[in-house]
mmCIF file of N, CA and C in Angstrom:
data_model
loop_
_atom_site.group_PDB
_atom_site.id
_atom_site.type_symbol
_atom_site.label_atom_id
_atom_site.label_comp_id
_atom_site.label_asym_id
_atom_site.label_seq_id
_atom_site.Cartn_x
_atom_site.Cartn_y
_atom_site.Cartn_z
ATOM 1 N N MET Y 451 -93.828 13.315 -137.802
ATOM 2 C CA MET Y 451 -94.163 14.120 -136.614
ATOM 3 C C MET Y 451 -95.586 14.661 -136.744
ATOM 4 N N PRO Y 452 -96.264 14.872 -135.614
ATOM 5 C CA PRO Y 452 -97.635 15.392 -135.656
ATOM 6 C C PRO Y 452 -97.685 16.744 -136.354
ATOM 7 N N SER Y 453 -98.786 17.005 -136.998
ATOM 8 C CA SER Y 453 -98.910 18.248 -137.757
ATOM 9 C C SER Y 453 -98.931 19.467 -136.837
ATOM 10 N N TYR Y 454 -99.240 19.259 -135.558
ATOM 11 C CA TYR Y 454 -99.326 20.381 -134.621
ATOM 12 C C TYR Y 454 -98.007 20.667 -133.923
ATOM 13 N N SER Y 455 -96.967 19.912 -134.269
ATOM 14 C CA SER Y 455 -95.696 20.041 -133.555
ATOM 15 C C SER Y 455 -95.148 21.467 -133.635
ATOM 16 N N GLN Y 456 -95.281 22.107 -134.792
ATOM 17 C CA GLN Y 456 -94.776 23.473 -134.956
ATOM 18 C C GLN Y 456 -95.516 24.429 -134.031
ATOM 19 N N ASP Y 457 -96.850 24.351 -134.032
ATOM 20 C CA ASP Y 457 -97.637 25.225 -133.166
ATOM 21 C C ASP Y 457 -97.335 24.944 -131.703
ATOM 22 N N PHE Y 458 -97.188 23.655 -131.358
ATOM 23 C CA PHE Y 458 -96.910 23.291 -129.968
ATOM 24 C C PHE Y 458 -95.579 23.873 -129.530
ATOM 25 N N ARG Y 459 -94.587 23.798 -130.406
ATOM 26 C CA ARG Y 459 -93.273 24.358 -130.075
ATOM 27 C C ARG Y 459 -93.387 25.869 -129.871
ATOM 28 N N ASP Y 460 -94.162 26.529 -130.729
ATOM 29 C CA ASP Y 460 -94.335 27.978 -130.586
ATOM 30 C C ASP Y 460 -94.981 28.308 -129.244
ATOM 31 N N ILE Y 461 -95.960 27.491 -128.827
ATOM 32 C CA ILE Y 461 -96.629 27.719 -127.545
ATOM 33 C C ILE Y 461 -95.630 27.591 -126.406
ATOM 34 N N VAL Y 462 -94.805 26.557 -126.466
ATOM 35 C CA VAL Y 462 -93.802 26.340 -125.417
ATOM 36 C C VAL Y 462 -92.829 27.507 -125.368
ATOM 37 N N ILE Y 463 -92.366 27.954 -126.537
ATOM 38 C CA ILE Y 463 -91.428 29.077 -126.594
ATOM 39 C C ILE Y 463 -92.085 30.331 -126.025
ATOM 40 N N ASN Y 464 -93.336 30.579 -126.395
ATOM 41 C CA ASN Y 464 -94.033 31.764 -125.902
ATOM 42 C C ASN Y 464 -94.171 31.719 -124.388
ATOM 43 N N LYS Y 465 -94.567 30.564 -123.846
ATOM 44 C CA LYS Y 465 -94.729 30.442 -122.402
ATOM 45 C C LYS Y 465 -93.393 30.627 -121.699
ATOM 46 N N TYR Y 466 -92.326 30.074 -122.278
ATOM 47 C CA TYR Y 466 -91.010 30.204 -121.662
ATOM 48 C C TYR Y 466 -90.573 31.665 -121.675
ATOM 49 N N GLU Y 467 -90.833 32.355 -122.778
ATOM 50 C CA GLU Y 467 -90.435 33.761 -122.881
ATOM 51 C C GLU Y 467 -91.260 34.627 -121.939
ATOM 52 N N GLU Y 468 -92.452 34.166 -121.562
ATOM 53 C CA GLU Y 468 -93.289 34.922 -120.633
ATOM 54 C C GLU Y 468 -92.797 34.775 -119.198
ATOM 55 N N GLY Y 469 -91.798 33.934 -118.976
ATOM 56 C CA GLY Y 469 -91.212 33.818 -117.645
ATOM 57 C C GLY Y 469 -91.477 32.484 -116.972
ATOM 58 N N MET Y 470 -91.887 31.484 -117.735
ATOM 59 C CA MET Y 470 -92.127 30.175 -117.150
ATOM 60 C C MET Y 470 -90.801 29.572 -116.685
ATOM 61 N N THR Y 471 -90.775 29.079 -115.461
ATOM 62 C CA THR Y 471 -89.565 28.455 -114.939
ATOM 63 C C THR Y 471 -89.433 27.043 -115.487
ATOM 64 N N GLU Y 472 -88.258 26.459 -115.323
ATOM 65 C CA GLU Y 472 -88.043 25.098 -115.814
ATOM 66 C C GLU Y 472 -88.981 24.122 -115.118
ATOM 67 N N PHE Y 473 -89.258 24.353 -113.825
ATOM 68 C CA PHE Y 473 -90.172 23.480 -113.089
ATOM 69 C C PHE Y 473 -91.572 23.567 -113.673
ATOM 70 N N GLU Y 474 -92.036 24.782 -113.948
ATOM 71 C CA GLU Y 474 -93.358 24.961 -114.534
ATOM 72 C C GLU Y 474 -93.398 24.369 -115.933
ATOM 73 N N LEU Y 475 -92.283 24.488 -116.657
ATOM 74 C CA LEU Y 475 -92.227 23.934 -118.002
ATOM 75 C C LEU Y 475 -92.337 22.416 -117.949
ATOM 76 N N SER Y 476 -91.693 21.792 -116.964
ATOM 77 C CA SER Y 476 -91.773 20.339 -116.830
ATOM 78 C C SER Y 476 -93.193 19.918 -116.458
ATOM 79 N N LYS Y 477 -93.881 20.719 -115.627
ATOM 80 C CA LYS Y 477 -95.270 20.405 -115.290
ATOM 81 C C LYS Y 477 -96.143 20.543 -116.535
ATOM 82 N N PHE Y 478 -95.826 21.528 -117.379
ATOM 83 C CA PHE Y 478 -96.591 21.754 -118.602
ATOM 84 C C PHE Y 478 -96.526 20.532 -119.509
ATOM 85 N N PHE Y 479 -95.351 19.867 -119.534
ATOM 86 C CA PHE Y 479 -95.191 18.686 -120.377
ATOM 87 C C PHE Y 479 -95.826 17.460 -119.732
ATOM 88 N N ASN Y 480 -95.979 17.464 -118.409
ATOM 89 C CA ASN Y 480 -96.567 16.312 -117.718
ATOM 90 C C ASN Y 480 -98.036 16.520 -117.476
#
């Protein structure tokens, strides 16, 4: 796995905890 995977996961978790909706989360991945 990429060395940044841990940091990337933390970013996703932080954004989700800040109130990102599932739709916004899907846009974030695309």
